[in-house]
PDB file of C-alpha atoms in Angstrom:
ATOM      1  CA  UNK B 345      68.220 121.316 110.480  1.00  0.00           C
ATOM      2  CA  UNK B 346      72.100 120.998 111.520  1.00  0.00           C
ATOM      3  CA  UNK B 347      71.792 117.448 111.898  1.00  0.00           C
ATOM      4  CA  UNK B 348      70.088 116.945 108.491  1.00  0.00           C
ATOM      5  CA  UNK B 349      73.007 119.088 106.879  1.00  0.00           C
ATOM      6  CA  UNK B 350      75.513 117.121 108.821  1.00  0.00           C
ATOM      7  CA  UNK B 351      74.058 113.775 107.643  1.00  0.00           C
ATOM      8  CA  UNK B 352      74.096 114.926 103.882  1.00  0.00           C
ATOM      9  CA  UNK B 353      77.609 116.141 104.289  1.00  0.00           C
ATOM     10  CA  UNK B 354      78.699 112.688 105.607  1.00  0.00           C
ATOM     11  CA  UNK B 355      76.606 110.658 103.255  1.00  0.00           C
ATOM     12  CA  UNK B 356      77.972 112.494 100.301  1.00  0.00           C
ATOM     13  CA  UNK B 357      81.569 112.181 101.438  1.00  0.00           C
ATOM     14  CA  UNK B 358      81.147 108.398 101.849  1.00  0.00           C
ATOM     15  CA  UNK B 359      79.556 108.067  98.559  1.00  0.00           C
ATOM     16  CA  UNK B 360      82.669 109.923  97.036  1.00  0.00           C
ATOM     17  CA  UNK B 361      85.163 107.511  98.665  1.00  0.00           C
ATOM     18  CA  UNK B 362      83.104 104.603  97.691  1.00  0.00           C
ATOM     19  CA  UNK B 363      83.089 105.791  93.935  1.00  0.00           C
ATOM     20  CA  UNK B 364      86.905 105.726  93.975  1.00  0.00           C
ATOM     21  CA  UNK B 365      87.866 102.105  93.812  1.00  0.00           C
ATOM     22  CA  UNK B 366      90.921 101.210  96.065  1.00  0.00           C
ATOM     23  CA  UNK B 367      93.619  99.895  93.972  1.00  0.00           C
ATOM     24  CA  UNK B 368      96.103  97.616  95.586  1.00  0.00           C
ATOM     25  CA  UNK B 369      99.524  96.661  94.099  1.00  0.00           C
ATOM     26  CA  UNK B 370      98.547  92.993  93.623  1.00  0.00           C
ATOM     27  CA  UNK B 371      95.445  94.264  91.560  1.00  0.00           C
ATOM     28  CA  UNK B 372      97.584  96.785  89.410  1.00  0.00           C
ATOM     29  CA  UNK B 373     100.101  94.054  88.703  1.00  0.00           C
ATOM     30  CA  UNK B 374      97.450  91.481  87.695  1.00  0.00           C
ATOM     31  CA  UNK B 375      95.730  94.054  85.470  1.00  0.00           C
ATOM     32  CA  UNK B 376      98.950  94.942  83.863  1.00  0.00           C
ATOM     33  CA  UNK B 377     100.015  91.252  83.194  1.00  0.00           C
ATOM     34  CA  UNK B 378      96.602  90.523  81.573  1.00  0.00           C
ATOM     35  CA  UNK B 379      96.385  93.715  79.322  1.00  0.00           C
ATOM     36  CA  UNK B 380      99.708  95.030  78.591  1.00  0.00           C
ATOM     37  CA  UNK B 381      99.989  95.071  74.866  1.00  0.00           C
ATOM     38  CA  UNK B 382     103.824  94.222  74.843  1.00  0.00           C
ATOM     39  CA  UNK B 383     103.102  91.191  77.083  1.00  0.00           C
ATOM     40  CA  UNK B 384     100.490  90.032  74.834  1.00  0.00           C
ATOM     41  CA  UNK B 385     102.682  90.321  71.841  1.00  0.00           C
ATOM     42  CA  UNK B 386     105.284  88.451  73.530  1.00  0.00           C
ATOM     43  CA  UNK B 387     102.820  85.734  74.357  1.00  0.00           C
ATOM     44  CA  UNK B 388     101.865  85.334  70.841  1.00  0.00           C
ATOM     45  CA  UNK B 389     105.424  85.039  69.661  1.00  0.00           C
ATOM     46  CA  UNK B 390     105.865  82.194  72.319  1.00  0.00           C
ATOM     47  CA  UNK B 391     102.924  80.339  70.714  1.00  0.00           C
ATOM     48  CA  UNK B 392     104.263  80.872  67.325  1.00  0.00           C
ATOM     49  CA  UNK B 393     107.569  79.656  68.207  1.00  0.00           C
ATOM     50  CA  UNK B 394     106.162  76.585  69.825  1.00  0.00           C
ATOM     51  CA  UNK B 395     104.248  75.694  66.779  1.00  0.00           C
ATOM     52  CA  UNK B 396     107.106  76.050  64.393  1.00  0.00           C
ATOM     53  CA  UNK B 397     109.322  73.794  66.755  1.00  0.00           C
ATOM     54  CA  UNK B 398     108.421  70.435  65.142  1.00  0.00           C
ATOM     55  CA  UNK B 399     110.090  67.672  63.318  1.00  0.00           C
ATOM     56  CA  UNK B 400     108.164  68.809  59.945  1.00  0.00           C
ATOM     57  CA  UNK B 401     109.964  72.158  59.851  1.00  0.00           C
ATOM     58  CA  UNK B 402     113.270  70.519  60.635  1.00  0.00           C
ATOM     59  CA  UNK B 403     112.913  68.419  57.605  1.00  0.00           C
ATOM     60  CA  UNK B 404     112.777  65.051  59.706  1.00  0.00           C
ATOM     61  CA  UNK B 405     109.176  63.934  58.114  1.00  0.00           C
ATOM     62  CA  UNK B 406     108.266  62.798  54.804  1.00  0.00           C
ATOM     63  CA  UNK B 407     106.655  65.235  52.231  1.00  0.00           C
ATOM     64  CA  UNK B 408     103.515  64.390  50.565  1.00  0.00           C
ATOM     65  CA  UNK B 409     102.209  66.516  47.752  1.00  0.00           C
ATOM     66  CA  UNK B 410      98.887  66.085  45.805  1.00  0.00           C
ATOM     67  CA  UNK B 411      98.422  67.395  42.243  1.00  0.00           C
ATOM     68  CA  UNK B 412      95.360  67.719  40.471  1.00  0.00           C
ATOM     69  CA  UNK B 413      94.482  69.213  37.142  1.00  0.00           C
ATOM     70  CA  UNK B 414      91.286  69.759  34.804  1.00  0.00           C
ATOM     71  CA  UNK B 415      91.211  71.228  31.296  1.00  0.00           C
ATOM     72  CA  UNK B 416      87.999  72.565  29.888  1.00  0.00           C
ATOM     73  CA  UNK B 417      87.548  73.380  25.974  1.00  0.00           C
ATOM     74  CA  UNK B 418      84.678  74.967  24.221  1.00  0.00           C
ATOM     75  CA  UNK B 419      85.315  74.926  20.426  1.00  0.00           C
ATOM     76  CA  UNK B 420      83.417  76.657  17.496  1.00  0.00           C
ATOM     77  CA  UNK B 421      84.285  75.193  13.935  1.00  0.00           C
ATOM     78  CA  UNK B 422      83.220  75.990  10.490  1.00  0.00           C
ATOM     79  CA  UNK B 423      84.351  73.918   7.362  1.00  0.00           C
ATOM     80  CA  UNK B 424      83.683  74.340   3.590  1.00  0.00           C
ATOM     81  CA  UNK B 425      84.005  71.200   1.384  1.00  0.00           C
ATOM     82  CA  UNK B 426      85.340  71.028  -2.405  1.00  0.00           C
ATOM     83  CA  UNK B 427      81.926  69.706  -3.245  1.00  0.00           C
ATOM     84  CA  UNK B 428      80.358  72.840  -2.207  1.00  0.00           C
ATOM     85  CA  UNK B 429      79.102  71.641   1.238  1.00  0.00           C
ATOM     86  CA  UNK B 430      79.941  72.956   4.659  1.00  0.00           C
ATOM     87  CA  UNK B 431      79.755  72.190   8.286  1.00  0.00           C
ATOM     88  CA  UNK B 432      79.166  74.413  11.011  1.00  0.00           C
ATOM     89  CA  UNK B 433      79.518  73.266  14.732  1.00  0.00           C
ATOM     90  CA  UNK B 434      79.273  75.328  17.787  1.00  0.00           C
ATOM     91  CA  UNK B 435      79.769  74.703  21.431  1.00  0.00           C
ATOM     92  CA  UNK B 436      81.853  71.467  20.800  1.00  0.00           C
ATOM     93  CA  UNK B 437      83.091  70.565  24.400  1.00  0.00           C
ATOM     94  CA  UNK B 438      86.084  68.621  25.649  1.00  0.00           C
ATOM     95  CA  UNK B 439      87.251  67.865  29.282  1.00  0.00           C
ATOM     96  CA  UNK B 440      90.448  66.466  30.388  1.00  0.00           C
ATOM     97  CA  UNK B 441      91.264  65.616  34.149  1.00  0.00           C
ATOM     98  CA  UNK B 442      94.321  64.307  35.928  1.00  0.00           C
ATOM     99  CA  UNK B 443      95.607  63.691  39.423  1.00  0.00           C
ATOM    100  CA  UNK B 444      98.895  62.506  41.132  1.00  0.00           C
ATOM    101  CA  UNK B 445     100.412  61.737  44.562  1.00  0.00           C
ATOM    102  CA  UNK B 446     104.064  62.298  45.179  1.00  0.00           C
ATOM    103  CA  UNK B 447     105.844  61.080  48.307  1.00  0.00           C
ATOM    104  CA  UNK B 448     109.433  62.105  49.270  1.00  0.00           C
ATOM    105  CA  UNK B 449     111.520  61.494  52.331  1.00  0.00           C
ATOM    106  CA  UNK B 450     115.045  62.626  53.042  1.00  0.00           C
ATOM    107  CA  UNK B 451     116.706  59.994  55.375  1.00  0.00           C
ATOM    108  CA  UNK B 452     119.874  61.865  55.938  1.00  0.00           C
ATOM    109  CA  UNK B 453     121.135  65.321  55.029  1.00  0.00           C
ATOM    110  CA  UNK B 454     124.461  65.481  56.774  1.00  0.00           C
ATOM    111  CA  UNK B 455     122.804  66.302  60.257  1.00  0.00           C
ATOM    112  CA  UNK B 456     121.449  69.332  58.892  1.00  0.00           C
ATOM    113  CA  UNK B 457     117.804  68.599  60.005  1.00  0.00           C
ATOM    114  CA  UNK B 458     119.056  68.011  63.725  1.00  0.00           C
ATOM    115  CA  UNK B 459     120.819  71.443  63.619  1.00  0.00           C
ATOM    116  CA  UNK B 460     117.510  73.099  62.287  1.00  0.00           C
ATOM    117  CA  UNK B 461     115.567  71.323  65.124  1.00  0.00           C
ATOM    118  CA  UNK B 462     118.058  72.519  67.676  1.00  0.00           C
ATOM    119  CA  UNK B 463     117.756  75.975  66.520  1.00  0.00           C
ATOM    120  CA  UNK B 464     113.987  75.721  66.484  1.00  0.00           C
ATOM    121  CA  UNK B 465     114.107  74.628  70.322  1.00  0.00           C
ATOM    122  CA  UNK B 466     116.571  77.420  71.032  1.00  0.00           C
ATOM    123  CA  UNK B 467     114.252  79.948  69.325  1.00  0.00           C
ATOM    124  CA  UNK B 468     111.371  78.721  71.319  1.00  0.00           C
ATOM    125  CA  UNK B 469     113.243  79.043  74.745  1.00  0.00           C
ATOM    126  CA  UNK B 470     114.538  82.529  73.597  1.00  0.00           C
ATOM    127  CA  UNK B 471     110.856  83.634  73.024  1.00  0.00           C
ATOM    128  CA  UNK B 472     109.931  82.394  76.402  1.00  0.00           C
ATOM    129  CA  UNK B 473     112.715  84.159  78.195  1.00  0.00           C
ATOM    130  CA  UNK B 474     112.001  87.436  76.324  1.00  0.00           C
ATOM    131  CA  UNK B 475     108.289  87.184  77.636  1.00  0.00           C
ATOM    132  CA  UNK B 476     109.632  86.526  81.154  1.00  0.00           C
ATOM    133  CA  UNK B 477     111.910  89.643  80.682  1.00  0.00           C
ATOM    134  CA  UNK B 478     108.827  91.693  79.389  1.00  0.00           C
ATOM    135  CA  UNK B 479     106.727  90.656  82.321  1.00  0.00           C
ATOM    136  CA  UNK B 480     109.453  91.654  84.817  1.00  0.00           C
ATOM    137  CA  UNK B 481     109.879  94.937  83.233  1.00  0.00           C
ATOM    138  CA  UNK B 482     106.171  95.788  83.311  1.00  0.00           C
ATOM    139  CA  UNK B 483     105.943  94.674  87.114  1.00  0.00           C
ATOM    140  CA  UNK B 484     108.865  96.892  87.734  1.00  0.00           C
ATOM    141  CA  UNK B 485     107.126  99.918  85.986  1.00  0.00           C
ATOM    142  CA  UNK B 486     104.108  99.163  87.666  1.00  0.00           C
ATOM    143  CA  UNK B 487     105.743  99.075  91.182  1.00  0.00           C
ATOM    144  CA  UNK B 488     107.586 102.129  90.438  1.00  0.00           C
ATOM    145  CA  UNK B 489     104.462 104.120  89.339  1.00  0.00           C
ATOM    146  CA  UNK B 490     102.165 102.830  91.989  1.00  0.00           C
ATOM    147  CA  UNK B 491     104.546 103.652  94.823  1.00  0.00           C
ATOM    148  CA  UNK B 492     105.006 107.223  93.365  1.00  0.00           C
ATOM    149  CA  UNK B 493     101.256 107.741  93.652  1.00  0.00           C
ATOM    150  CA  UNK B 494     101.207 106.335  97.261  1.00  0.00           C
ATOM    151  CA  UNK B 495     104.201 108.690  98.100  1.00  0.00           C
ATOM    152  CA  UNK B 496     102.583 111.795  96.511  1.00  0.00           C
ATOM    153  CA  UNK B 497      99.379 110.958  98.322  1.00  0.00           C
ATOM    154  CA  UNK B 498     101.153 110.690 101.743  1.00  0.00           C
ATOM    155  CA  UNK B 499     102.906 113.895 100.960  1.00  0.00           C
ATOM    156  CA  UNK B 500      99.483 115.775 100.442  1.00  0.00           C
ATOM    157  CA  UNK B 501      98.051 114.258 103.505  1.00  0.00           C
ATOM    158  CA  UNK B 502     101.019 115.555 105.608  1.00  0.00           C
ATOM    159  CA  UNK B 503     100.830 119.085 103.848  1.00  0.00           C
ATOM    160  CA  UNK B 504      97.180 119.207 104.742  1.00  0.00           C
ATOM    161  CA  UNK B 505      97.878 118.312 108.334  1.00  0.00           C
ATOM    162  CA  UNK B 506     100.427 121.261 108.150  1.00  0.00           C
ATOM    163  CA  UNK B 507      98.086 123.545 106.940  1.00  0.00           C
ATOM    164  CA  UNK B 508      95.618 122.931 109.723  1.00  0.00           C
ATOM    165  CA  UNK B 509      98.623 123.788 111.993  1.00  0.00           C
ATOM    166  CA  UNK B 510      98.986 127.229 110.132  1.00  0.00           C
ATOM    167  CA  UNK B 511      95.379 127.838 110.250  1.00  0.00           C
ATOM    168  CA  UNK B 512      95.526 127.802 114.183  1.00  0.00           C
ATOM    169  CA  UNK B 513      98.849 129.590 114.018  1.00  0.00           C
ATOM    170  CA  UNK B 514      97.043 132.293 112.219  1.00  0.00           C
ATOM    171  CA  UNK B 515      94.176 132.371 114.619  1.00  0.00           C
ATOM    172  CA  UNK B 516      96.373 132.848 117.593  1.00  0.00           C
ATOM    173  CA  UNK B 517      98.479 135.511 115.546  1.00  0.00           C
ATOM    174  CA  UNK B 518      95.259 137.601 114.831  1.00  0.00           C
ATOM    175  CA  UNK B 519      94.179 137.234 118.618  1.00  0.00           C
ATOM    176  CA  UNK B 520      97.546 138.405 119.835  1.00  0.00           C
ATOM    177  CA  UNK B 521      97.480 141.465 117.488  1.00  0.00           C
ATOM    178  CA  UNK B 522      93.968 142.374 118.679  1.00  0.00           C
ATOM    179  CA  UNK B 523      95.095 142.238 122.447  1.00  0.00           C
ATOM    180  CA  UNK B 524      98.304 144.011 121.224  1.00  0.00           C
ATOM    181  CA  UNK B 525     100.912 141.555 122.145  1.00  0.00           C
ATOM    182  CA  UNK B 526     101.882 141.135 118.477  1.00  0.00           C
ATOM    183  CA  UNK B 527     102.597 143.054 115.325  1.00  0.00           C
ATOM    184  CA  UNK B 528     101.107 143.198 111.901  1.00  0.00           C
ATOM    185  CA  UNK B 529     104.439 141.820 110.542  1.00  0.00           C
ATOM    186  CA  UNK B 530     104.061 138.585 112.465  1.00  0.00           C
ATOM    187  CA  UNK B 531     100.626 138.278 111.068  1.00  0.00           C
ATOM    188  CA  UNK B 532     101.848 138.905 107.383  1.00  0.00           C
ATOM    189  CA  UNK B 533     104.385 136.399 107.882  1.00  0.00           C
ATOM    190  CA  UNK B 534     101.876 133.908 109.185  1.00  0.00           C
ATOM    191  CA  UNK B 535      99.784 134.315 106.217  1.00  0.00           C
ATOM    192  CA  UNK B 536     102.783 134.055 103.862  1.00  0.00           C
ATOM    193  CA  UNK B 537     103.663 130.875 105.365  1.00  0.00           C
ATOM    194  CA  UNK B 538     100.111 129.497 104.940  1.00  0.00           C
ATOM    195  CA  UNK B 539      99.776 130.699 101.374  1.00  0.00           C
ATOM    196  CA  UNK B 540     103.027 128.790 100.713  1.00  0.00           C
ATOM    197  CA  UNK B 541     101.807 125.578 102.025  1.00  0.00           C
ATOM    198  CA  UNK B 542      98.540 126.024 100.238  1.00  0.00           C
ATOM    199  CA  UNK B 543     100.732 126.284  96.976  1.00  0.00           C
ATOM    200  CA  UNK B 544     102.723 123.371  97.806  1.00  0.00           C
ATOM    201  CA  UNK B 545      99.405 121.288  98.045  1.00  0.00           C
ATOM    202  CA  UNK B 546      98.219 122.411  94.734  1.00  0.00           C
ATOM    203  CA  UNK B 547     101.702 121.501  93.205  1.00  0.00           C
ATOM    204  CA  UNK B 548     101.531 118.102  94.844  1.00  0.00           C
ATOM    205  CA  UNK B 549      97.815 117.525  93.578  1.00  0.00           C
ATOM    206  CA  UNK B 550      98.993 118.332  90.123  1.00  0.00           C
ATOM    207  CA  UNK B 551     101.882 115.699  90.501  1.00  0.00           C
ATOM    208  CA  UNK B 552      99.321 113.156  91.801  1.00  0.00           C
ATOM    209  CA  UNK B 553      97.160 113.816  88.849  1.00  0.00           C
ATOM    210  CA  UNK B 554     100.141 113.310  86.558  1.00  0.00           C
ATOM    211  CA  UNK B 555     101.286 109.980  88.408  1.00  0.00           C
ATOM    212  CA  UNK B 556      97.604 108.620  88.076  1.00  0.00           C
ATOM    213  CA  UNK B 557      97.560 109.209  84.369  1.00  0.00           C
ATOM    214  CA  UNK B 558     100.902 107.393  84.178  1.00  0.00           C
ATOM    215  CA  UNK B 559      99.711 104.316  86.116  1.00  0.00           C
ATOM    216  CA  UNK B 560      96.369 104.244  84.192  1.00  0.00           C
ATOM    217  CA  UNK B 561      98.446 104.211  80.998  1.00  0.00           C
ATOM    218  CA  UNK B 562     100.408 101.304  82.005  1.00  0.00           C
ATOM    219  CA  UNK B 563      97.153  99.426  83.241  1.00  0.00           C
ATOM    220  CA  UNK B 564      95.848 100.123  79.640  1.00  0.00           C
ATOM    221  CA  UNK B 565      92.693 101.750  80.731  1.00  0.00           C
ATOM    222  CA  UNK B 566      91.206 105.238  80.477  1.00  0.00           C
ATOM    223  CA  UNK B 567      93.574 107.799  81.860  1.00  0.00           C
ATOM    224  CA  UNK B 568      90.850 109.680  83.703  1.00  0.00           C
ATOM    225  CA  UNK B 569      89.830 106.629  85.750  1.00  0.00           C
ATOM    226  CA  UNK B 570      89.598 107.454  89.254  1.00  0.00           C
ATOM    227  CA  UNK B 571      91.095 105.440  92.064  1.00  0.00           C
ATOM    228  CA  UNK B 572      92.630 105.796  95.425  1.00  0.00           C
ATOM    229  CA  UNK B 573      95.578 104.053  97.045  1.00  0.00           C
ATOM    230  CA  UNK B 574      96.452 103.068 100.699  1.00  0.00           C
ATOM    231  CA  UNK B 575      98.563 105.766 102.252  1.00  0.00           C
ATOM    232  CA  UNK B 576     101.390 103.490 103.497  1.00  0.00           C
ATOM    233  CA  UNK B 577     103.967 101.148 101.934  1.00  0.00           C
ATOM    234  CA  UNK B 578     104.326  97.772 103.664  1.00  0.00           C
ATOM    235  CA  UNK B 579     107.997  96.589 103.225  1.00  0.00           C
ATOM    236  CA  UNK B 580     108.578  92.803 104.156  1.00  0.00           C
ATOM    237  CA  UNK B 581     111.526  92.166 102.132  1.00  0.00           C
ATOM    238  CA  UNK B 582     115.067  91.469 103.575  1.00  0.00           C
ATOM    239  CA  UNK B 583     117.298  90.443 100.703  1.00  0.00           C
ATOM    240  CA  UNK B 584     120.443  88.509 101.422  1.00  0.00           C
ATOM    241  CA  UNK B 585     123.394  89.522  99.192  1.00  0.00           C
ATOM    242  CA  UNK B 586     124.937  86.133  99.138  1.00  0.00           C
ATOM    243  CA  UNK B 587     121.595  84.314  97.874  1.00  0.00           C
ATOM    244  CA  UNK B 588     121.238  87.317  95.394  1.00  0.00           C
ATOM    245  CA  UNK B 589     124.587  86.546  93.896  1.00  0.00           C
ATOM    246  CA  UNK B 590     123.788  82.814  93.429  1.00  0.00           C
ATOM    247  CA  UNK B 591     120.309  83.363  91.948  1.00  0.00           C
ATOM    248  CA  UNK B 592     120.987  86.200  89.724  1.00  0.00           C
ATOM    249  CA  UNK B 593     123.381  84.109  87.387  1.00  0.00           C
ATOM    250  CA  UNK B 594     120.658  81.449  87.301  1.00  0.00           C
ATOM    251  CA  UNK B 595     117.431  83.533  86.846  1.00  0.00           C
ATOM    252  CA  UNK B 596     118.203  86.757  85.366  1.00  0.00           C
ATOM    253  CA  UNK B 597     116.604  86.976  81.949  1.00  0.00           C
ATOM    254  CA  UNK B 598     119.068  89.395  80.542  1.00  0.00           C
ATOM    255  CA  UNK B 599     121.896  86.973  81.310  1.00  0.00           C
ATOM    256  CA  UNK B 600     119.891  83.971  80.078  1.00  0.00           C
ATOM    257  CA  UNK B 601     118.876  85.592  76.820  1.00  0.00           C
ATOM    258  CA  UNK B 602     122.695  86.741  76.357  1.00  0.00           C
ATOM    259  CA  UNK B 603     123.902  83.050  76.876  1.00  0.00           C
TER     260      UNK B 603
END
């Protein structure tokens, strides 16, 4: 019966772990770039700017207009003549139609059309940079939120390890008190320390729940979506200050937008 009970405990724990999807940083970034509302709006703005950037909106292409009209009349008339006769007509119909095609083309307007086309090009480029900036900002927010979840998860793991140490310490203190080599004061102090660790774990679990809610919100999914994260952070980035100085002026979105 002990083996059966142990099997069900392990099986239930494995099911709980599998029920929580392991969310990697790359997956989180991918989800956010696909679903973030601000990014989707910026993408639409880029498409609008691309469609507006054409020679027609700049006034370089000819303008063709087609006009058409139709007139319908339904007349009722009644006439009385001097000889005593009369004429009564109802539903007399009359139809008139017309159509015209007009073509106009401004050949030269003092370079205004070229200035407008250039402005449309700048507007398209500006929207592209704003999209890039929004994506960078979103990735930054995701990384900060994700690593905060990893950090708190690791703190909880360490706190639980400390709790196991305090459990052993409490057992030793009780044993010493039973054999008379320790006082009740030491026992109460050990219990107080253990309770403090338990309180710290509860606070960390609350912080973890809030951090997961924040990350789920950034990922545009239900805030109660359960997931787990790795308990470590791999850092493989070794920046070079001289290279950063060169690339920042060329690639920084805020600087390019200001220019």
